[in-house]
PDB file of C-alpha atoms in Angstrom:
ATOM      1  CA  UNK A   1       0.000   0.000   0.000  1.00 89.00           C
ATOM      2  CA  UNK A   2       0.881   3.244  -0.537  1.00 93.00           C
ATOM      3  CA  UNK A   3       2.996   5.300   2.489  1.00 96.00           C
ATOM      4  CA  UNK A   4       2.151   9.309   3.432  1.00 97.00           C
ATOM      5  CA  UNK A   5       4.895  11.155   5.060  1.00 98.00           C
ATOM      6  CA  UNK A   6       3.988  14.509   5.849  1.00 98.00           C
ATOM      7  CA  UNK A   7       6.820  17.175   6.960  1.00 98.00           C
ATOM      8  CA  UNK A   8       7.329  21.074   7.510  1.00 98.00           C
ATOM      9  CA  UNK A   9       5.606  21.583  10.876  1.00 98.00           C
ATOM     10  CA  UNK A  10       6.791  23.459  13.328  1.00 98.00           C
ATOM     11  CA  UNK A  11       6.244  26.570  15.797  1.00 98.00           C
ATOM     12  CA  UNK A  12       5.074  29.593  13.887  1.00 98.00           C
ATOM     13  CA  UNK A  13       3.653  33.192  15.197  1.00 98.00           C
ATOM     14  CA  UNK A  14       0.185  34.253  14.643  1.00 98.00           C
ATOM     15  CA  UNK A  15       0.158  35.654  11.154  1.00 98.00           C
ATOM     16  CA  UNK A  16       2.951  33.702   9.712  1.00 98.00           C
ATOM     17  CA  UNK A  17       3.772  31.191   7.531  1.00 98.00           C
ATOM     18  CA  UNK A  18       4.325  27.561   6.106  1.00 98.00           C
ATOM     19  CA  UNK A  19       4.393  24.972   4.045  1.00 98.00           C
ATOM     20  CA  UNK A  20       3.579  21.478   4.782  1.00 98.00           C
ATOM     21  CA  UNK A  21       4.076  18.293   1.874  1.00 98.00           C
ATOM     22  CA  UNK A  22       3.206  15.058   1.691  1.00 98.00           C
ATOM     23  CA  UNK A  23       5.657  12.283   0.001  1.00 97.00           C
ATOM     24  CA  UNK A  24       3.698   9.347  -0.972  1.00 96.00           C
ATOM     25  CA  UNK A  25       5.831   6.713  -1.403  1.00 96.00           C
ATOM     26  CA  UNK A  26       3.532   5.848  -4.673  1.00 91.00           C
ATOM     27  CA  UNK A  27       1.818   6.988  -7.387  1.00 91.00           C
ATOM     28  CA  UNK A  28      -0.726   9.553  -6.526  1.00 89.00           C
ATOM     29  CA  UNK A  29      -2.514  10.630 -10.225  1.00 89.00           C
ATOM     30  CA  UNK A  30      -3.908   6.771  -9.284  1.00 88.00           C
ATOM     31  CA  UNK A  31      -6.143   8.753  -6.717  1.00 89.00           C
ATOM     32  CA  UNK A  32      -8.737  11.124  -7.957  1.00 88.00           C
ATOM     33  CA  UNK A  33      -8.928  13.380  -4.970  1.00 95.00           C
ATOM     34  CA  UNK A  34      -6.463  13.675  -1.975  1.00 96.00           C
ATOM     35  CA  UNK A  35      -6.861  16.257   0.990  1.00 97.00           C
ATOM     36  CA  UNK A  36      -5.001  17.775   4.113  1.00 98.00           C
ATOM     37  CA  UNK A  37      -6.607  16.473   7.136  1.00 98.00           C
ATOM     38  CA  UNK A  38      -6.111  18.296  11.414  1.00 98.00           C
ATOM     39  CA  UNK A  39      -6.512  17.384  14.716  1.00 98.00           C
ATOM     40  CA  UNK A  40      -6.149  19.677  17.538  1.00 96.00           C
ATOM     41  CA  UNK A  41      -6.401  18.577  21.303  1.00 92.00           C
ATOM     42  CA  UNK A  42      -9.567  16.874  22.205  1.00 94.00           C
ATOM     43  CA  UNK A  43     -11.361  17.491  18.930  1.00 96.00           C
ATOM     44  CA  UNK A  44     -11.337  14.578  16.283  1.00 97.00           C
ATOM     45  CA  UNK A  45      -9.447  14.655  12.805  1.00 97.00           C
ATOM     46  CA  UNK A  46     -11.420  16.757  10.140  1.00 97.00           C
ATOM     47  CA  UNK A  47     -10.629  17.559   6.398  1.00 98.00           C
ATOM     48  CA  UNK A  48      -9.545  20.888   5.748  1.00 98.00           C
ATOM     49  CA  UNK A  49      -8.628  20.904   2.251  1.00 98.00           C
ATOM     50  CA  UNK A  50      -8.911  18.644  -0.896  1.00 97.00           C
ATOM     51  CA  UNK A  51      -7.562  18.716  -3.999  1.00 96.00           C
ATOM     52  CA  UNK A  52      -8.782  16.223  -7.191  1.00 92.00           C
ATOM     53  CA  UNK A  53      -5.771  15.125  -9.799  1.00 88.00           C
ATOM     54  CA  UNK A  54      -6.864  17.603 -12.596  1.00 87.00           C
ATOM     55  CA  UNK A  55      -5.544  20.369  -9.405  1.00 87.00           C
ATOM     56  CA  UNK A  56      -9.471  21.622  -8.198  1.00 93.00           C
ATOM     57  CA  UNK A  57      -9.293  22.553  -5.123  1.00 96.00           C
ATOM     58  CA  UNK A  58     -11.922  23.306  -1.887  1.00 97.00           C
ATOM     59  CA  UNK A  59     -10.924  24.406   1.551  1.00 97.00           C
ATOM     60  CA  UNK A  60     -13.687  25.014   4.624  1.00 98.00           C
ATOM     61  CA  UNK A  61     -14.308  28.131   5.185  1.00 98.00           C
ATOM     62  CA  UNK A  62     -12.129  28.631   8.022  1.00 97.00           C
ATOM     63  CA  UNK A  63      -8.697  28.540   5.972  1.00 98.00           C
ATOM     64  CA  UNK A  64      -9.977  30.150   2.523  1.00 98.00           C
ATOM     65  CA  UNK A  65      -7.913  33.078   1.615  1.00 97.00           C
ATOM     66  CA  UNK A  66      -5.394  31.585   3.809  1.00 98.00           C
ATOM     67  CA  UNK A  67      -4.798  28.317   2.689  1.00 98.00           C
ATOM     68  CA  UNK A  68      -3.417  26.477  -0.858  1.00 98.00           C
ATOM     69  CA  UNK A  69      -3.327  22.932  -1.464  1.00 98.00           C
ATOM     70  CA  UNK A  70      -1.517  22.024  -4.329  1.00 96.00           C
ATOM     71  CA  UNK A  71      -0.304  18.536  -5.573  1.00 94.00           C
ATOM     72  CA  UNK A  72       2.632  17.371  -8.153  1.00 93.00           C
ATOM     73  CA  UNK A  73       1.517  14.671  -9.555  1.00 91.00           C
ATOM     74  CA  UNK A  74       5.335  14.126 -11.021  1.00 93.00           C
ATOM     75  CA  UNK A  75       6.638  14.114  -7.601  1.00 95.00           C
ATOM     76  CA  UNK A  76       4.095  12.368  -5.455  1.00 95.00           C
ATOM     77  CA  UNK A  77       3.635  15.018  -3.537  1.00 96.00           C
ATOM     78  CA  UNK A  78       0.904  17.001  -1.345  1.00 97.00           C
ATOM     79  CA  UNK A  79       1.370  20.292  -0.550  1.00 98.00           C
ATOM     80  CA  UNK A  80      -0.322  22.545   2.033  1.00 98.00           C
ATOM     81  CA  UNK A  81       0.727  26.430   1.610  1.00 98.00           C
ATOM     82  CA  UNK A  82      -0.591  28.097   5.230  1.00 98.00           C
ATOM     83  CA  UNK A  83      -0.322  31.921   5.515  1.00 98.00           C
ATOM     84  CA  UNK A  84      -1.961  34.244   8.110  1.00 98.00           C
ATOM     85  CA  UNK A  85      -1.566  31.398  10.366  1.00 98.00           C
ATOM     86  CA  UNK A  86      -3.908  32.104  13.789  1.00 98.00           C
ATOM     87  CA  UNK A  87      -3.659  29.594  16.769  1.00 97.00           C
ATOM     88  CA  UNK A  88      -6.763  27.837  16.046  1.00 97.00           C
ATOM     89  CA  UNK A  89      -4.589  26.553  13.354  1.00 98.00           C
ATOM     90  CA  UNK A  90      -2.909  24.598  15.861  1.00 98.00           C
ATOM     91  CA  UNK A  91      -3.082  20.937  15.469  1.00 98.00           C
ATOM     92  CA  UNK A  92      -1.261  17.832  14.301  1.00 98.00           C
ATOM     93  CA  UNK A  93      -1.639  17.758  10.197  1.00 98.00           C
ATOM     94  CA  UNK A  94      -2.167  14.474   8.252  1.00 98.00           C
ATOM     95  CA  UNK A  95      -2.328  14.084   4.630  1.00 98.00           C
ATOM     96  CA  UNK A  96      -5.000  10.982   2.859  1.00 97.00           C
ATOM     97  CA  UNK A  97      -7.474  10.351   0.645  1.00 96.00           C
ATOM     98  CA  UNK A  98     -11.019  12.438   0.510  1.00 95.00           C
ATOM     99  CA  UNK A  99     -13.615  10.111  -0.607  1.00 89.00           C
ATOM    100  CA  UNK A 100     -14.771   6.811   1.275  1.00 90.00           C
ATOM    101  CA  UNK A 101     -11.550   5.129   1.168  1.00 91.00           C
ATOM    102  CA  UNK A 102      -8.384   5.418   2.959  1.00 92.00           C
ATOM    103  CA  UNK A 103      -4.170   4.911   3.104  1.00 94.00           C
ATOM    104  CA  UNK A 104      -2.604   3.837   6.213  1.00 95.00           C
ATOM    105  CA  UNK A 105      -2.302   7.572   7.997  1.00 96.00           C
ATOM    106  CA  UNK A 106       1.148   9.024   8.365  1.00 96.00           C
ATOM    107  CA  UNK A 107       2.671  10.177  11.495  1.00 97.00           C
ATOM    108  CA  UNK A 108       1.578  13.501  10.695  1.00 98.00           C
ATOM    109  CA  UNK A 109       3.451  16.729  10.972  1.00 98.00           C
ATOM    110  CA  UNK A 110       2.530  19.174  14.271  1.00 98.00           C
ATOM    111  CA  UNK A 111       1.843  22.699  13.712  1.00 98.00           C
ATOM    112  CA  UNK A 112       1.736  24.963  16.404  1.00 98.00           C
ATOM    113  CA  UNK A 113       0.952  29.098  16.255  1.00 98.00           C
ATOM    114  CA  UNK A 114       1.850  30.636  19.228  1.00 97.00           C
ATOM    115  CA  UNK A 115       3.472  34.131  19.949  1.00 95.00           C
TER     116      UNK A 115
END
C-alpha cells in the first residue's frame, strides 16, 4: 500500500507562515482526490482541504484566503501552503485520501501558532 509522510511543521507566530508536503511513497494521479486532514487537542481529525488530480481545489471556510493545497503529480507530492496562520490553526496535520476510502495515515506533521 501506498505510504504518506507529511513534513514542515513546526512553531510559527500568529500571522505567519508555512508549508507542509506530503511524500507518498507511490503513485498519486492513481487517486482522484487527496486532501489535508487536522486534529487539535480533544477534537477529532477533520478535512480541511482537498484537492482532485486535474488540481481543483476546496478548503472550509475557516482557511480560505489563507490556505493552498496544491499537488505534483510528477513528484508524489501534497502540498499545504498556510499563511496568516492564527492559533486555532494549531493541530497535528495528516495528509489521505477524501472520498470513502483510505491509506494507512502518516505520522503527521505538528503545527503549532503561538506568539
Amino acid at each position: 500500500q501506498v505510504q504518506l509522510v507529511e513534513s514542515g511543521g513546526g512553531l510559527v507566530q500568529p500571522g505567519g507562515s508555512l508549508r507542509l508536503s506530503c511524500a507518498a511513497s507511490g503513485n498519486i494521479s492513481n487517486f482522484n482526490a487527496m486532501g489535508w486532514y487536522r486534529q487539535a487537542p480533544g477534537k477529532l481529525r477533520a478535512l480541511v482541504a482537498g484537492i482532485t488530480v486535474g488540481g481543483a481545489p476546496k478548503y472550509i471556510e475557516s482557511v480560505k484566503g489563507r490556505f493552498t493545497i496544491s499537488r505534483d503529480n510528477a513528484k508524489n507530492t501534497v502540498y499545504l501552503q498556510m499563511n496568516n496562520v492564527k492559533p486555532e490553526d494549531t493541530a497535528i496535520y495528516y495528509c489521505n485520501l477524501v472520498g470513502p476510502e483510505r491509506l494507512s495515515w502518516g505520522q503527521g506533521t505538528q503545527v503549532t501558532v503561538s506568539s
